[in-house]
């Protein structure tokens, strides 16, 4: 089979041929049809991700496809089941073997590309807003990086939860995408003073930050008392240093969100999130915005599109029909 992998950390990923994996105990074998790319794939390739499996490593942290084999001790899955898998690695391949407890069945009417793009970005935003920030209807949510892979899902889910959503993104094109996802107010991070713009809109109760750097510093100066800051990621490359005295003055919470970490200490939280997301999707109340699709043969180009921040929403790599 073909897969897109790194031979060592820091090496350029490349398409190679390797043996098709056989599922072991507790695993399912999947004929992979689509995989979603995430910023964490770039970190994984560079050896900068918090998890560092022994190379060679096949990239691709989320995928969808059809079960084609079931390992010993697995209940609840059969050959032919349509599934999505939070794999952590191995998604950019024609076949894979994955722990069954990382898989979830998907609705019959759900396209494979949508299923591949729903788990990490939507899962992160739902868990962050519902569980970690306890976002309430009527509150104001500020989303930094609102047209990116996770930011766009925060706009959509925040709106679905009844919040007033302020979307902050770079340039009119990305802001238009955020507006279509449900944003009530738009701030152009290229031209606007973020602090003053948010203050003029009545300040924020929750800040969803996947950017870091100066944008978070600006947002912090424009929050209400008892605001919650969600630290999702640092796409700017700048991990902000938050002055504790600023938090003290306004009774502000800073909340870290490591979505994948729940697999280790509370996987039921992820299961609850997936159930809600698939229910919303089946009811037509949730979309998976896909801006780019690439075949597996063009996985390098797909990764470069992600690195250059040319996408709005998800980048999907497809392996077949």
XYZ file of C-alpha atoms in Angstrom:
321
model
C 0.000 0.000 0.000
C 0.978 3.655 -0.332
C 1.430 5.994 2.639
C 2.823 9.486 3.259
C 5.430 9.344 5.986
C 8.606 10.759 7.504
C 11.667 8.543 7.826
C 13.011 10.666 10.694
C 11.965 13.842 12.491
C 12.780 16.904 10.431
C 13.002 14.931 7.165
C 10.705 15.837 4.292
C 7.623 13.602 4.235
C 7.316 11.460 1.111
C 4.985 8.963 -0.483
C 6.295 5.415 -0.027
C 5.126 1.832 -0.449
C 4.935 -0.393 2.604
C 3.205 -3.516 3.870
C -0.491 -3.332 4.592
C -0.993 -3.458 8.394
C -2.869 -6.281 10.067
C -5.058 -5.348 13.077
C -3.910 -6.785 16.392
C -5.962 -7.419 19.521
C -8.263 -4.489 20.272
C -7.770 -2.989 16.810
C -9.772 -2.605 13.623
C -8.390 -2.580 10.093
C -9.662 0.287 7.950
C -9.626 0.893 4.218
C -9.004 4.617 4.424
C -10.964 6.867 2.082
C -10.260 10.350 3.457
C -8.003 12.034 6.007
C -8.080 15.522 7.503
C -4.939 17.622 7.911
C -4.253 19.613 11.074
C -1.603 22.083 12.214
C -0.380 19.335 14.536
C 0.688 17.307 11.465
C 3.278 19.995 10.742
C 4.518 19.815 14.320
C 4.614 16.015 14.171
C 6.777 16.078 11.019
C 9.212 18.451 12.722
C 9.354 16.458 15.946
C 7.770 19.345 17.851
C 4.462 17.668 18.725
C 3.892 16.539 22.320
C 3.740 12.925 21.141
C 6.849 11.544 19.414
C 6.293 7.999 18.144
C 9.336 6.145 16.846
C 9.900 6.900 13.114
C 9.033 6.102 10.452
C 5.738 7.901 11.095
C 2.802 8.068 8.701
C 1.156 11.468 9.094
C -2.590 12.075 9.367
C -4.331 12.342 12.740
C -7.961 11.877 11.699
C -9.519 9.742 9.006
C -12.603 7.997 7.742
C -13.182 4.815 5.799
C -14.616 1.320 5.900
C -13.740 -1.440 8.364
C -12.167 -4.366 6.460
C -10.887 -6.481 9.360
C -11.510 -6.820 13.094
C -8.863 -7.855 15.625
C -9.337 -10.192 18.560
C -11.390 -8.879 21.456
C -13.172 -6.157 19.505
C -16.919 -5.803 19.963
C -19.236 -3.335 18.254
C -17.525 -3.196 14.852
C -17.914 -5.439 11.805
C -16.420 -5.506 8.338
C -18.228 -2.983 6.161
C -18.937 -0.459 8.934
C -18.413 3.178 7.968
C -16.190 4.776 10.608
C -14.218 7.872 11.530
C -11.050 7.418 13.586
C -9.019 9.794 15.715
C -5.807 7.973 14.843
C -3.077 10.311 16.096
C -1.029 9.123 13.110
C -1.449 6.852 10.096
C -4.290 8.622 8.297
C -2.412 9.485 5.089
C -2.391 5.936 3.818
C -4.550 3.533 1.870
C -5.010 1.197 4.847
C -4.447 1.346 8.595
C -4.907 -0.576 11.841
C -6.161 1.462 14.779
C -7.435 0.962 18.354
C -11.158 0.307 18.206
C -11.759 2.733 21.084
C -10.579 5.576 18.832
C -13.230 4.846 16.212
C -16.844 5.916 15.925
C -19.500 4.849 13.432
C -20.697 7.599 11.122
C -24.183 8.235 9.709
C -24.913 6.482 6.403
C -25.647 9.792 4.681
C -22.445 11.489 5.858
C -19.746 11.832 3.167
C -16.365 10.379 4.062
C -14.570 13.684 3.542
C -16.886 15.444 6.001
C -16.438 12.659 8.551
C -12.653 12.847 8.223
C -12.709 16.568 8.912
C -15.102 16.600 11.853
C -13.280 14.893 14.696
C -10.348 17.058 15.764
C -11.407 20.594 14.837
C -15.076 20.304 15.801
C -14.255 18.036 18.733
C -11.738 20.541 20.069
C -14.131 23.454 19.798
C -17.108 21.677 21.305
C -15.155 20.330 24.265
C -13.424 23.695 24.787
C -16.588 25.795 24.666
C -19.056 23.442 26.356
C -16.911 21.680 28.951
C -13.927 23.916 29.618
C -15.322 27.444 29.169
C -18.941 26.637 30.068
C -20.123 29.040 27.380
C -23.689 30.194 28.009
C -26.316 31.500 25.615
C -26.171 35.285 25.422
C -22.462 35.545 26.221
C -19.987 37.110 23.800
C -17.405 34.798 22.245
C -14.310 36.231 20.549
C -12.624 33.801 18.137
C -9.042 34.580 17.086
C -8.009 32.925 13.837
C -11.689 32.548 13.027
C -11.262 31.239 9.466
C -8.736 28.534 10.313
C -9.338 24.831 10.758
C -10.380 25.034 14.409
C -11.393 28.691 14.546
C -14.143 28.280 11.985
C -15.649 25.425 13.980
C -15.603 27.603 17.105
C -17.610 30.253 15.260
C -20.189 27.719 14.140
C -20.453 25.839 17.435
C -20.455 29.025 19.518
C -23.340 30.347 17.458
C -25.148 27.004 17.765
C -24.781 27.307 21.570
C -26.463 30.736 21.545
C -23.448 33.042 21.909
C -22.886 36.365 20.190
C -19.779 35.651 18.093
C -17.016 38.102 17.163
C -14.745 36.656 14.479
C -11.194 37.953 14.110
C -9.321 36.884 10.946
C -6.888 38.179 8.358
C -8.427 39.940 5.345
C -11.892 40.287 3.764
C -11.911 36.830 2.148
C -11.357 34.961 5.407
C -13.805 37.214 7.239
C -16.455 36.406 4.631
C -15.999 32.698 5.403
C -16.425 33.381 9.133
C -19.519 35.446 8.421
C -21.034 32.580 6.438
C -20.370 30.279 9.421
C -22.528 32.506 11.626
C -20.300 35.268 13.023
C -22.235 38.327 14.203
C -19.314 40.782 14.071
C -16.062 40.795 12.100
C -12.605 42.201 12.914
C -9.805 42.310 10.350
C -6.609 41.463 12.233
C -4.516 43.018 9.454
C -5.942 46.502 9.787
C -7.939 46.861 13.014
C -6.906 47.597 16.574
C -8.267 44.395 18.088
C -8.494 45.800 21.607
C -10.471 48.863 20.597
C -12.690 46.924 18.187
C -13.702 44.378 20.834
C -14.239 47.072 23.445
C -16.534 48.920 21.024
C -18.612 45.743 20.721
C -19.082 45.444 24.478
C -16.020 43.287 25.300
C -15.786 39.485 25.378
C -16.796 36.864 27.941
C -14.887 33.992 26.311
C -11.815 34.205 24.059
C -11.032 31.216 21.835
C -7.363 31.559 20.948
C -5.675 29.317 18.398
C -3.228 32.085 17.405
C -1.315 33.314 20.463
C 1.169 36.157 20.289
C 0.073 39.778 20.057
C -3.533 38.919 19.231
C -4.103 37.261 22.585
C -2.435 40.177 24.379
C -4.788 42.557 22.577
C -7.837 40.410 23.375
C -6.904 40.179 27.047
C -7.211 43.956 27.332
C -10.797 43.790 26.046
C -12.496 41.164 28.201
C -15.209 41.407 30.811
C -14.750 40.489 34.482
C -14.744 36.695 34.959
C -13.855 36.158 31.302
C -12.421 32.804 30.246
C -9.433 32.591 27.902
C -9.168 29.282 26.035
C -5.577 28.439 25.055
C -6.113 26.214 22.003
C -2.845 26.632 20.101
C -0.189 29.037 18.877
C -0.401 29.241 15.085
C 1.536 32.526 15.165
C 4.530 30.646 16.545
C 4.570 32.955 19.562
C 3.528 31.460 22.895
C 2.255 34.475 24.887
C 3.385 35.236 28.414
C 0.259 36.327 30.274
C 0.766 38.783 33.159
C -0.794 37.279 36.271
C -1.696 40.727 37.604
C -4.002 41.274 34.614
C -5.810 38.061 35.463
C -6.113 39.087 39.095
C -7.581 42.530 38.439
C -10.502 41.200 36.352
C -10.835 37.714 37.869
C -9.981 36.173 34.492
C -9.465 32.423 33.937
C -6.907 31.044 31.477
C -7.891 27.502 30.470
C -5.683 25.075 28.587
C -7.322 22.712 26.111
C -5.506 19.534 25.081
C -8.282 17.676 23.319
C -6.249 14.558 22.570
C -5.200 14.325 26.212
C -8.721 13.251 27.162
C -8.022 9.873 25.589
C -5.648 9.171 28.455
C -7.712 10.320 31.437
C -11.363 10.765 30.405
C -12.250 9.274 27.003
C -15.965 9.480 27.851
C -15.732 13.261 27.460
C -14.694 12.748 23.836
C -17.441 10.196 23.264
C -20.013 12.687 24.542
C -18.626 15.342 22.229
C -18.745 13.057 19.187
C -22.340 12.055 19.939
C -23.435 15.692 20.076
C -21.541 16.640 16.907
C -22.917 13.765 14.838
C -26.448 14.515 16.108
C -26.082 18.145 15.037
C -24.710 17.096 11.652
C -27.523 14.587 11.072
C -30.053 17.312 11.950
C -28.497 19.721 9.439
C -27.306 22.044 12.217
C -23.583 21.608 11.621
C -21.392 21.874 8.543
C -17.866 20.716 7.810
C -16.274 23.475 5.748
C -13.706 21.972 3.360
C -11.693 24.491 1.379
C -9.212 22.114 -0.314
C -9.200 18.477 -1.417
C -6.098 16.637 -2.634
C -5.482 13.031 -3.696
C -2.914 11.060 -1.700
C -0.393 11.515 -4.517
C -0.474 15.260 -3.787
C -0.177 14.975 0.004
C 3.000 17.108 -0.024
C 1.103 19.907 -1.763
C -1.736 19.557 0.749
C 0.715 19.896 3.645
C 2.308 22.957 2.043
C -1.135 24.554 1.625
C -1.651 24.070 5.357
C 1.808 25.452 6.179
C 1.215 28.547 4.007
C -2.172 29.162 5.686
C -3.949 29.241 2.343
C -6.936 27.271 3.582
C -10.151 28.280 5.285
C -11.592 25.393 7.234
C -10.351 21.874 6.491
C -7.880 20.394 4.039
C -8.840 16.836 3.094
C -6.693 14.185 1.430
C -8.670 11.470 -0.369
C -7.641 7.893 -1.059
C -10.568 6.736 -3.187
C -14.313 6.816 -3.735
